[in-house]
C-alpha cells in the first residue's frame, strides 16, 4: 500500500516536472482518483476478511425453512471509494425457491449493487435536482460514476423507505402512542395543493381543470407545520426558527388528513395552546380542519385571498387597466381590515358584460362569502397571528415546484410520491434521523 502511494506521488511529481509547473487541478484530480482506488482496495480486504461469511451448512431462511449452503459467490458493489468485489456465502431455500445471502443483509446490500454510502448520495442528489443533473454532480463532486437511471431508481427506492417509516409513525400517532414532550404556544398547520405534471397513463379518465379534455397533472397535497412563540416589537408574529416541517403526497384528502394530523401530533398539538389552520379556499382543506383539528382557528392565507381579488378585477376591467388597479386597491384595503362584507358588496355592484365573466364574479362572491369568517385579518393580526401571505405558497414551491415541476418533467404517482417523501424528510431536517433509524434497524 505504502509503495503504491509512493509510486503515485512520484508520477504526479514527474508530470509536474515534464510540464515545468505543477498543474494543481490535474494533480488533485489524479490523486483523488488514486486515493479512491486505494481506499477501495482497503475496503475490499476488510469486506473479505471473513472469508465469505460462511454460517454452516444450513441456516434459517427467514420464512420458517432451512436454506442449504451452495457456494461462495462474488458480487461487484459500487462504494463511494471504488467498485469492490465481495465474496459471500450463498444459500438456497428450496421451498422459497430463492437465494439467501446473510452477508448481504449484514452489509445492507440485499438486491442492490450500490453500497449504503452510494445509495445515500444517490438519494441526496435525486431529491435535490433532476436525475441527470444529480448524476453529473455525483461524478464531479464525489468521483462516483453511475447512470441517470440508477439515480432515479435508488432515489425512488429510498423515498419509498422514508414513506414506510413515516407510515409507521402515522400509525403510532393515530393510536395515541406518541408522547408530546414539549409544550408550544402556537402550532400552525398550512395546507395546500399543487399540480404535478404526469405521464399520460396516470391521468387516464381524469378531467382537466382548465380547458376541456384530459388532465395533465395530478394534485399533490402538502402540509407545513410550524410554531410561533413570540411577536416582534410591532406585535407581528415571529415564526420559530427552523420550526417548519413538511409532509405531502399525491393522495385522496382522507389519506392526507391522517398524514397531516400525525405530523401535527408529532409536532406537539396535543400540548399546544392554540392551533391555527392556514389554507387557500379549497373545501377539502377545511374538511380536514373540521375533522382533525376541531376548535382550530381557520384562516384563508391572505395571499390567496388577494390573488382572487386581482384575478377577478383583471377579468372584469381588463388586465393592467387603471380601473382594475383602483378596484383591486380598494378591495385589498377592505380585505386587510377583515371587512369581507364590503368586499362582497363591491362585487355585487359589478355589472360585467358576458356570461363567462358574470359567472366568475358569482364564483368570486361565493368564495368570499363562504370564507368570510376565515378572513377577519385585522382581528387575527391584533391577536398576533400569522395570516399567511405566501406561507402556504412557499411550502408548495419548496417541496414540489422547484424539484418536480421543471420543464419537460413527467412523473408517475409512485415516482413523484417517493421524491416528495425524500424532500419532506430533508426539508424537515430529518434526513440524518432516517439514516440512523435505518442502521439501527
Ligand atoms: Zn424459505
Tab-separated table of C-alpha atoms and ligand atoms in Angstrom:
chain	number	residue	atom	x	y	z
A	1	UNK	CA	0.000	0.000	0.000
A	2	UNK	CA	2.733	2.428	1.008
A	3	UNK	CA	4.583	1.517	-2.171
A	4	UNK	CA	1.611	2.339	-4.303
A	5	UNK	CA	1.226	5.737	-2.682
A	6	UNK	CA	4.940	6.414	-3.212
A	7	UNK	CA	4.642	5.425	-6.895
A	8	UNK	CA	1.676	7.693	-7.309
A	9	UNK	CA	3.386	10.680	-5.718
A	10	UNK	CA	6.398	10.089	-7.966
A	11	UNK	CA	4.176	10.084	-11.032
A	12	UNK	CA	2.453	13.326	-10.074
A	13	UNK	CA	5.840	14.939	-9.455
A	14	UNK	CA	7.095	13.662	-12.805
A	15	UNK	CA	4.092	15.137	-14.586
A	16	UNK	CA	4.804	18.450	-12.898
A	17	UNK	CA	8.439	18.393	-13.988
A	18	UNK	CA	7.513	17.484	-17.515
A	19	UNK	CA	5.118	20.459	-17.692
A	20	UNK	CA	7.591	22.783	-15.980
A	21	UNK	CA	4.967	23.717	-13.417
A	22	UNK	CA	2.519	21.987	-11.136
A	23	UNK	CA	-0.937	21.625	-12.633
A	24	UNK	CA	-2.800	21.674	-9.352
A	25	UNK	CA	-6.193	20.795	-10.758
A	26	UNK	CA	-4.885	17.821	-12.720
A	27	UNK	CA	-2.859	16.690	-9.715
A	28	UNK	CA	-5.644	16.853	-7.214
A	29	UNK	CA	-7.999	15.019	-9.566
A	30	UNK	CA	-5.389	12.316	-10.253
A	31	UNK	CA	-4.691	11.938	-6.547
A	32	UNK	CA	-8.351	11.821	-5.658
A	33	UNK	CA	-8.917	9.056	-8.179
A	34	UNK	CA	-5.878	7.196	-6.865
A	35	UNK	CA	-6.919	7.591	-3.233
A	36	UNK	CA	-10.334	6.281	-4.128
A	37	UNK	CA	-8.751	3.255	-5.750
A	38	UNK	CA	-6.522	2.628	-2.772
A	39	UNK	CA	-9.390	3.109	-0.388
A	40	UNK	CA	-11.420	0.701	-2.458
A	41	UNK	CA	-8.746	-1.924	-2.115
A	42	UNK	CA	-8.549	-1.472	1.658
A	43	UNK	CA	-12.313	-1.713	1.867
A	44	UNK	CA	-12.315	-4.813	-0.298
A	45	UNK	CA	-9.853	-6.540	2.026
A	46	UNK	CA	-11.903	-5.516	5.014
A	47	UNK	CA	-15.093	-6.842	3.445
A	48	UNK	CA	-13.495	-10.161	2.559
A	49	UNK	CA	-11.616	-10.671	5.819
A	50	UNK	CA	-14.336	-13.074	6.964
A	51	UNK	CA	-13.599	-15.398	4.065
A	52	UNK	CA	-17.140	-15.052	2.763
A	53	UNK	CA	-19.269	-15.248	5.862
A	54	UNK	CA	-19.932	-18.983	5.861
A	55	UNK	CA	-22.501	-19.759	8.580
A	56	UNK	CA	-22.594	-23.537	8.399
A	57	UNK	CA	-24.291	-25.938	6.007
A	58	UNK	CA	-27.841	-24.872	6.844
A	59	UNK	CA	-29.315	-21.603	8.073
A	60	UNK	CA	-32.873	-20.397	8.667
A	61	UNK	CA	-34.190	-18.735	5.514
A	62	UNK	CA	-36.334	-16.268	7.434
A	63	UNK	CA	-39.616	-17.809	6.286
A	64	UNK	CA	-39.656	-20.855	8.519
A	65	UNK	CA	-37.452	-23.170	6.435
A	66	UNK	CA	-33.805	-24.008	6.164
A	67	UNK	CA	-31.578	-22.819	3.342
A	68	UNK	CA	-28.682	-25.022	2.227
A	69	UNK	CA	-25.208	-23.714	1.563
A	70	UNK	CA	-24.434	-23.776	-2.163
A	71	UNK	CA	-21.130	-21.982	-2.727
A	72	UNK	CA	-19.336	-18.678	-2.359
A	73	UNK	CA	-20.282	-16.034	-4.877
A	74	UNK	CA	-18.696	-12.729	-5.753
A	75	UNK	CA	-20.674	-9.595	-6.156
A	76	UNK	CA	-19.491	-6.256	-7.534
A	77	UNK	CA	-20.558	-3.390	-5.310
A	78	UNK	CA	-20.012	0.256	-6.107
A	79	UNK	CA	-18.838	2.103	-2.997
A	80	UNK	CA	-18.068	5.805	-2.527
A	81	UNK	CA	-14.387	4.866	-2.986
A	82	UNK	CA	-14.379	2.435	-5.911
A	83	UNK	CA	-16.114	-0.708	-7.132
A	84	UNK	CA	-15.239	-3.642	-4.857
A	85	UNK	CA	-15.767	-7.377	-5.199
A	86	UNK	CA	-17.378	-9.007	-2.180
A	87	UNK	CA	-17.179	-12.724	-1.551
A	88	UNK	CA	-20.362	-14.057	0.075
A	89	UNK	CA	-21.640	-17.429	1.159
A	90	UNK	CA	-24.723	-18.218	-0.894
A	91	UNK	CA	-27.537	-20.374	0.455
A	92	UNK	CA	-30.583	-21.702	-1.321
A	93	UNK	CA	-34.017	-22.326	0.130
A	94	UNK	CA	-35.938	-24.940	-1.867
A	95	UNK	CA	-39.462	-24.172	-0.527
A	96	UNK	CA	-38.918	-20.419	-1.155
A	97	UNK	CA	-37.152	-21.183	-4.440
A	98	UNK	CA	-34.754	-18.370	-3.709
A	99	UNK	CA	-31.276	-17.465	-2.558
A	100	UNK	CA	-30.347	-16.310	0.922
A	101	UNK	CA	-27.157	-14.303	1.462
A	102	UNK	CA	-26.766	-13.395	5.142
A	103	UNK	CA	-23.705	-11.293	4.429
A	104	UNK	CA	-25.679	-9.071	2.060
A	105	UNK	CA	-28.147	-8.472	4.860
A	106	UNK	CA	-25.331	-7.628	7.227
A	107	UNK	CA	-23.762	-5.191	4.767
A	108	UNK	CA	-27.120	-3.725	3.730
A	109	UNK	CA	-26.630	-4.608	0.072
A	110	UNK	CA	-29.531	-7.008	-0.474
A	111	UNK	CA	-30.733	-6.783	-4.069
A	112	UNK	CA	-28.508	-3.858	-4.947
A	113	UNK	CA	-25.068	-3.297	-6.418
A	114	UNK	CA	-24.694	0.049	-4.626
A	115	UNK	CA	-23.243	0.391	-1.142
A	116	UNK	CA	-25.308	2.201	1.514
A	117	UNK	CA	-22.912	5.162	1.217
A	118	UNK	CA	-23.504	5.448	-2.523
A	119	UNK	CA	-27.237	4.976	-2.105
A	120	UNK	CA	-27.268	7.770	0.426
A	121	UNK	CA	-25.568	10.053	-2.101
A	122	UNK	CA	-27.958	8.995	-4.864
A	123	UNK	CA	-30.920	9.710	-2.620
A	124	UNK	CA	-29.478	13.055	-1.726
A	125	UNK	CA	-28.941	14.312	-5.285
A	126	UNK	CA	-32.103	12.640	-6.593
A	127	UNK	CA	-34.145	14.534	-4.037
A	128	UNK	CA	-32.433	17.819	-4.855
A	129	UNK	CA	-32.334	18.003	-8.628
A	130	UNK	CA	-33.210	16.357	-11.912
A	131	UNK	CA	-31.786	12.830	-12.039
A	132	UNK	CA	-29.422	13.648	-14.918
A	133	UNK	CA	-28.113	16.697	-13.069
A	134	UNK	CA	-27.656	14.532	-9.992
A	135	UNK	CA	-25.605	12.048	-11.954
A	136	UNK	CA	-23.332	14.852	-13.201
A	137	UNK	CA	-22.941	16.336	-9.722
A	138	UNK	CA	-22.030	12.972	-8.251
A	139	UNK	CA	-19.305	12.426	-10.825
A	140	UNK	CA	-17.995	15.956	-10.422
A	141	UNK	CA	-18.169	16.283	-6.654
A	142	UNK	CA	-17.618	12.776	-5.414
A	143	UNK	CA	-15.996	10.977	-8.330
A	144	UNK	CA	-18.826	8.446	-8.191
A	145	UNK	CA	-19.981	7.369	-11.635
A	146	UNK	CA	-23.454	5.919	-12.130
A	147	UNK	CA	-26.196	6.065	-14.747
A	148	UNK	CA	-29.062	8.546	-14.636
A	149	UNK	CA	-31.436	5.593	-14.317
A	150	UNK	CA	-29.533	4.439	-11.211
A	151	UNK	CA	-30.013	7.846	-9.573
A	152	UNK	CA	-33.717	7.633	-10.328
A	153	UNK	CA	-34.161	4.036	-9.150
A	154	UNK	CA	-32.217	4.385	-5.933
A	155	UNK	CA	-33.677	7.782	-5.023
A	156	UNK	CA	-37.183	6.463	-5.555
A	157	UNK	CA	-36.483	3.305	-3.584
A	158	UNK	CA	-35.173	5.408	-0.695
A	159	UNK	CA	-38.192	7.680	-0.938
A	160	UNK	CA	-40.382	4.599	-0.580
A	161	UNK	CA	-38.421	3.605	2.547
A	162	UNK	CA	-38.799	7.089	4.009
A	163	UNK	CA	-42.524	6.795	3.368
A	164	UNK	CA	-42.616	3.399	5.093
A	165	UNK	CA	-41.025	4.938	8.192
A	166	UNK	CA	-43.490	7.838	8.013
A	167	UNK	CA	-46.355	5.390	7.701
A	168	UNK	CA	-45.280	3.600	10.885
A	169	UNK	CA	-45.084	6.984	12.629
A	170	UNK	CA	-48.596	7.770	11.450
A	171	UNK	CA	-49.935	4.564	12.905
A	172	UNK	CA	-48.278	5.389	16.222
A	173	UNK	CA	-49.674	8.924	16.231
A	174	UNK	CA	-53.177	7.816	15.264
A	175	UNK	CA	-53.288	5.194	18.012
A	176	UNK	CA	-52.141	7.660	20.640
A	177	UNK	CA	-48.680	6.163	21.020
A	178	UNK	CA	-46.802	9.410	20.506
A	179	UNK	CA	-45.983	11.349	23.606
A	180	UNK	CA	-45.558	15.054	23.079
A	181	UNK	CA	-42.788	16.316	25.282
A	182	UNK	CA	-42.626	19.988	24.527
A	183	UNK	CA	-45.460	22.417	25.075
A	184	UNK	CA	-45.714	25.007	22.296
A	185	UNK	CA	-47.873	28.122	22.453
A	186	UNK	CA	-48.986	28.130	18.822
A	187	UNK	CA	-48.882	25.466	16.157
A	188	UNK	CA	-49.717	26.410	12.579
A	189	UNK	CA	-50.811	23.915	10.012
A	190	UNK	CA	-50.584	25.257	6.478
A	191	UNK	CA	-52.216	23.136	3.786
A	192	UNK	CA	-52.310	23.496	0.023
A	193	UNK	CA	-52.392	21.588	-3.214
A	194	UNK	CA	-50.293	21.960	-6.324
A	195	UNK	CA	-50.337	20.222	-9.705
A	196	UNK	CA	-47.590	17.781	-10.624
A	197	UNK	CA	-47.098	17.018	-14.354
A	198	UNK	CA	-47.828	13.361	-15.016
A	199	UNK	CA	-47.005	10.776	-17.653
A	200	UNK	CA	-50.141	10.258	-19.781
A	201	UNK	CA	-51.385	6.968	-18.267
A	202	UNK	CA	-51.513	8.466	-14.741
A	203	UNK	CA	-54.247	10.886	-15.762
A	204	UNK	CA	-56.379	8.480	-17.813
A	205	UNK	CA	-60.032	9.223	-17.324
A	206	UNK	CA	-59.378	12.371	-15.302
A	207	UNK	CA	-60.985	15.596	-16.369
A	208	UNK	CA	-58.688	18.564	-16.923
A	209	UNK	CA	-59.133	21.544	-14.643
A	210	UNK	CA	-58.828	24.378	-17.117
A	211	UNK	CA	-59.621	23.589	-20.732
A	212	UNK	CA	-61.864	20.801	-21.846
A	213	UNK	CA	-60.098	17.490	-22.172
A	214	UNK	CA	-57.787	15.302	-20.228
A	215	UNK	CA	-55.909	16.428	-17.150
A	216	UNK	CA	-52.136	16.586	-17.495
A	217	UNK	CA	-51.398	16.950	-13.803
A	218	UNK	CA	-52.357	15.351	-10.504
A	219	UNK	CA	-52.675	17.325	-7.334
A	220	UNK	CA	-50.021	16.865	-4.692
A	221	UNK	CA	-51.355	17.780	-1.257
A	222	UNK	CA	-48.900	19.483	1.024
A	223	UNK	CA	-48.759	20.408	4.639
A	224	UNK	CA	-46.316	22.566	6.538
A	225	UNK	CA	-46.314	22.629	10.333
A	226	UNK	CA	-44.537	25.432	12.131
A	227	UNK	CA	-44.652	27.009	15.550
A	228	UNK	CA	-44.743	30.523	16.912
A	229	UNK	CA	-43.708	31.520	20.381
A	230	UNK	CA	-43.378	35.273	20.202
A	231	UNK	CA	-44.226	38.512	18.399
A	232	UNK	CA	-41.812	41.328	17.457
A	233	UNK	CA	-41.926	44.953	18.799
A	234	UNK	CA	-44.708	45.789	16.350
A	235	UNK	CA	-46.716	42.854	17.567
A	236	UNK	CA	-46.161	40.897	14.378
A	237	UNK	CA	-45.832	37.142	14.764
A	238	UNK	CA	-42.356	35.616	14.507
A	239	UNK	CA	-42.021	32.123	13.162
A	240	UNK	CA	-39.831	29.914	15.379
A	241	UNK	CA	-36.568	29.370	13.582
A	242	UNK	CA	-36.182	26.001	11.863
A	243	UNK	CA	-39.607	25.019	13.099
A	244	UNK	CA	-41.098	24.156	9.693
A	245	UNK	CA	-41.622	20.525	8.863
A	246	UNK	CA	-43.334	19.211	5.765
A	247	UNK	CA	-45.490	16.328	4.649
A	248	UNK	CA	-47.007	15.685	1.256
A	249	UNK	CA	-48.238	13.176	-1.292
A	250	UNK	CA	-50.471	12.713	-4.271
A	251	UNK	CA	-53.353	11.055	-2.456
A	252	UNK	CA	-57.032	11.497	-1.556
A	253	UNK	CA	-57.930	14.132	1.053
A	254	UNK	CA	-58.857	11.447	3.570
A	255	UNK	CA	-55.390	9.875	3.498
A	256	UNK	CA	-53.734	13.252	3.537
A	257	UNK	CA	-55.831	14.240	6.542
A	258	UNK	CA	-54.298	11.400	8.538
A	259	UNK	CA	-50.839	12.333	7.283
A	260	UNK	CA	-51.013	15.971	8.356
A	261	UNK	CA	-52.751	15.102	11.617
A	262	UNK	CA	-49.989	12.657	12.574
A	263	UNK	CA	-47.349	15.253	11.777
A	264	UNK	CA	-49.172	17.842	13.880
A	265	UNK	CA	-49.306	15.383	16.785
A	266	UNK	CA	-45.593	14.728	16.439
A	267	UNK	CA	-45.038	18.483	16.476
A	268	UNK	CA	-46.974	18.980	19.652
A	269	UNK	CA	-50.615	19.898	19.031
A	270	UNK	CA	-51.798	17.827	21.988
A	271	UNK	CA	-49.980	20.353	24.177
A	272	UNK	CA	-50.433	23.482	22.082
A	273	UNK	CA	-52.311	26.442	23.499
A	274	UNK	CA	-53.588	27.385	20.074
A	275	UNK	CA	-53.842	25.584	16.747
A	276	UNK	CA	-54.210	27.525	13.522
A	277	UNK	CA	-55.029	26.041	10.136
A	278	UNK	CA	-53.951	28.138	7.150
A	279	UNK	CA	-55.138	27.278	3.677
A	280	UNK	CA	-56.453	28.631	0.432
A	281	UNK	CA	-60.183	28.366	-0.123
A	282	UNK	CA	-60.275	24.709	-1.177
A	283	UNK	CA	-63.134	22.891	0.587
A	284	UNK	CA	-61.095	19.695	1.186
A	285	UNK	CA	-58.702	21.693	3.375
A	286	UNK	CA	-61.475	22.914	5.645
A	287	UNK	CA	-62.920	19.417	5.678
A	288	UNK	CA	-59.620	18.169	7.114
A	289	UNK	CA	-59.547	21.077	9.572
A	290	UNK	CA	-63.047	20.200	10.855
A	291	UNK	CA	-62.291	16.509	11.150
A	292	UNK	CA	-58.793	16.500	12.607
A	293	UNK	CA	-58.363	19.919	14.157
A	294	UNK	CA	-61.731	20.852	15.644
A	295	UNK	CA	-61.531	24.106	17.526
A	296	UNK	CA	-58.577	25.331	15.498
A	297	UNK	CA	-58.611	28.883	14.181
A	298	UNK	CA	-59.158	28.696	10.433
A	299	UNK	CA	-57.503	31.338	8.262
A	300	UNK	CA	-57.532	31.713	4.491
A	301	UNK	CA	-53.978	32.584	3.546
A	302	UNK	CA	-54.109	36.302	2.735
A	303	UNK	CA	-52.001	35.762	-0.363
A	304	UNK	CA	-54.662	33.514	-1.873
A	305	UNK	CA	-57.490	35.863	-0.990
A	306	UNK	CA	-55.648	38.755	-2.624
A	307	UNK	CA	-54.973	36.669	-5.683
A	308	UNK	CA	-58.691	36.013	-6.056
A	309	UNK	CA	-59.346	39.771	-5.992
A	310	UNK	CA	-56.653	40.529	-8.546
A	311	UNK	CA	-57.808	37.779	-10.910
A	312	UNK	CA	-61.403	38.893	-10.786
A	313	UNK	CA	-60.524	42.521	-11.323
A	314	UNK	CA	-58.439	41.662	-14.373
A	315	UNK	CA	-61.320	39.702	-15.795
A	316	UNK	CA	-63.841	42.487	-15.267
A	317	UNK	CA	-61.788	45.583	-16.129
A	318	UNK	CA	-59.054	44.137	-18.307
A	319	UNK	CA	-55.506	43.406	-17.195
A	320	UNK	CA	-53.339	46.408	-16.389
A	321	UNK	CA	-56.172	48.938	-16.682
A	322	UNK	CA	-56.420	51.889	-14.292
A	323	UNK	CA	-59.933	50.864	-13.299
A	324	UNK	CA	-58.686	47.382	-12.444
A	325	UNK	CA	-55.936	48.789	-10.255
A	326	UNK	CA	-58.304	51.179	-8.451
A	327	UNK	CA	-60.792	48.441	-7.755
A	328	UNK	CA	-58.153	45.998	-6.508
A	329	UNK	CA	-56.518	48.579	-4.229
A	330	UNK	CA	-59.830	49.492	-2.631
A	331	UNK	CA	-60.819	45.848	-2.102
A	332	UNK	CA	-57.418	44.956	-0.693
A	333	UNK	CA	-57.804	47.635	1.953
A	334	UNK	CA	-61.195	46.280	2.909
A	335	UNK	CA	-59.837	42.767	2.927
A	336	UNK	CA	-56.843	43.677	5.094
A	337	UNK	CA	-59.275	45.181	7.559
A	338	UNK	CA	-61.177	41.922	7.509
A	339	UNK	CA	-64.254	43.695	6.183
A	340	UNK	CA	-65.287	40.871	3.906
A	341	UNK	CA	-68.890	42.130	3.751
A	342	UNK	CA	-67.764	45.274	1.942
A	343	UNK	CA	-65.688	43.215	-0.481
A	344	UNK	CA	-68.714	41.071	-1.230
A	345	UNK	CA	-70.936	44.129	-1.590
A	346	UNK	CA	-68.488	45.690	-4.031
A	347	UNK	CA	-68.550	42.507	-6.063
A	348	UNK	CA	-72.313	42.719	-6.087
A	349	UNK	CA	-72.101	46.173	-7.663
A	350	UNK	CA	-70.042	44.880	-10.572
A	351	UNK	CA	-72.040	44.755	-13.798
A	352	UNK	CA	-69.826	42.871	-16.198
A	353	UNK	CA	-70.936	42.003	-19.704
A	354	UNK	CA	-70.544	38.470	-20.903
A	355	UNK	CA	-71.890	35.320	-19.318
A	356	UNK	CA	-68.420	33.937	-18.536
A	357	UNK	CA	-67.331	36.989	-16.575
A	358	UNK	CA	-70.657	37.121	-14.745
A	359	UNK	CA	-70.158	33.540	-13.742
A	360	UNK	CA	-66.656	34.311	-12.473
A	361	UNK	CA	-67.993	37.221	-10.407
A	362	UNK	CA	-70.629	34.967	-8.848
A	363	UNK	CA	-67.975	32.393	-8.066
A	364	UNK	CA	-65.782	35.082	-6.529
A	365	UNK	CA	-68.610	36.308	-4.332
A	366	UNK	CA	-69.301	32.758	-3.240
A	367	UNK	CA	-65.648	32.292	-2.309
A	368	UNK	CA	-65.554	35.379	-0.099
A	369	UNK	CA	-68.987	34.740	1.436
A	370	UNK	CA	-68.138	31.140	2.276
A	371	UNK	CA	-64.770	32.026	3.755
A	372	UNK	CA	-65.716	35.319	5.453
A	373	UNK	CA	-65.076	34.066	8.976
A	374	UNK	CA	-61.655	32.854	7.871
A	375	UNK	CA	-60.730	36.311	6.587
A	376	UNK	CA	-61.033	38.506	9.671
A	377	UNK	CA	-57.473	39.635	9.101
A	378	UNK	CA	-57.481	42.704	11.334
A	379	UNK	CA	-58.671	40.663	14.281
A	380	UNK	CA	-56.224	37.831	13.591
A	381	UNK	CA	-53.387	40.357	13.399
A	382	UNK	CA	-54.414	42.019	16.641
A	383	UNK	CA	-54.105	38.599	18.258
A	384	UNK	CA	-50.564	38.355	16.937
A	385	UNK	CA	-51.411	35.594	14.487
A	386	UNK	CA	-49.936	34.877	11.085
A	387	UNK	CA	-52.435	35.492	8.331
A	388	UNK	CA	-50.282	33.793	5.790
A	389	UNK	CA	-49.430	35.705	2.680
A	390	UNK	CA	-47.288	33.198	0.966
A	391	UNK	CA	-46.561	30.689	3.738
A	392	UNK	CA	-48.628	28.038	2.017
A	393	UNK	CA	-47.467	29.023	-1.450
A	394	UNK	CA	-43.825	28.891	-0.397
A	395	UNK	CA	-44.251	25.385	1.006
A	396	UNK	CA	-45.612	24.211	-2.342
A	397	UNK	CA	-42.704	25.718	-4.217
A	398	UNK	CA	-40.101	24.403	-1.793
A	399	UNK	CA	-41.337	20.843	-1.661
A	400	UNK	CA	-42.809	20.318	-5.101
A	401	UNK	CA	-42.276	23.189	-7.531
A	402	UNK	CA	-38.521	23.502	-7.533
A	403	UNK	CA	-37.941	19.796	-7.960
A	404	UNK	CA	-40.938	18.228	-9.667
A	405	UNK	CA	-42.212	20.935	-11.970
A	406	UNK	CA	-39.163	21.697	-14.076
A	407	UNK	CA	-39.771	21.908	-17.793
A	408	UNK	CA	-40.167	18.581	-19.534
A	409	UNK	CA	-40.634	16.567	-16.343
A	410	UNK	CA	-43.329	13.898	-16.308
A	411	UNK	CA	-43.947	11.728	-13.261
A	412	UNK	CA	-45.663	8.560	-12.245
A	413	UNK	CA	-47.606	8.827	-8.983
A	414	UNK	CA	-45.228	6.339	-7.379
A	415	UNK	CA	-42.135	8.225	-8.523
A	416	UNK	CA	-43.478	11.637	-7.558
A	417	UNK	CA	-44.576	10.445	-4.127
A	418	UNK	CA	-41.170	8.893	-3.472
A	419	UNK	CA	-39.367	12.120	-4.307
A	420	UNK	CA	-41.877	14.194	-2.319
A	421	UNK	CA	-41.251	11.897	0.677
A	422	UNK	CA	-37.490	12.328	0.308
A	423	UNK	CA	-37.775	16.098	0.074
A	424	UNK	CA	-40.138	16.345	3.020
A	425	UNK	CA	-37.704	14.351	5.177
A	426	UNK	CA	-34.806	16.511	4.048
A	427	UNK	CA	-36.582	19.858	4.358
A	428	UNK	CA	-37.892	18.838	7.766
A	429	UNK	CA	-34.319	18.241	8.899
A	430	UNK	CA	-34.965	14.507	9.302
A	431	UNK	CA	-32.642	13.020	6.655
A	432	UNK	CA	-29.967	12.147	9.221
A	433	UNK	CA	-32.566	10.716	11.557
A	434	UNK	CA	-33.809	8.497	8.758
A	435	UNK	CA	-30.324	7.111	8.131
A	436	UNK	CA	-29.704	6.489	11.787
A	437	UNK	CA	-33.016	4.676	12.121
A	438	UNK	CA	-32.027	2.534	9.128
A	439	UNK	CA	-28.699	1.453	10.538
A	440	UNK	CA	-30.245	0.851	13.963
A	441	UNK	CA	-32.854	-1.411	12.342
B	1	LIG	ZN1	-37.582	-20.400	2.808
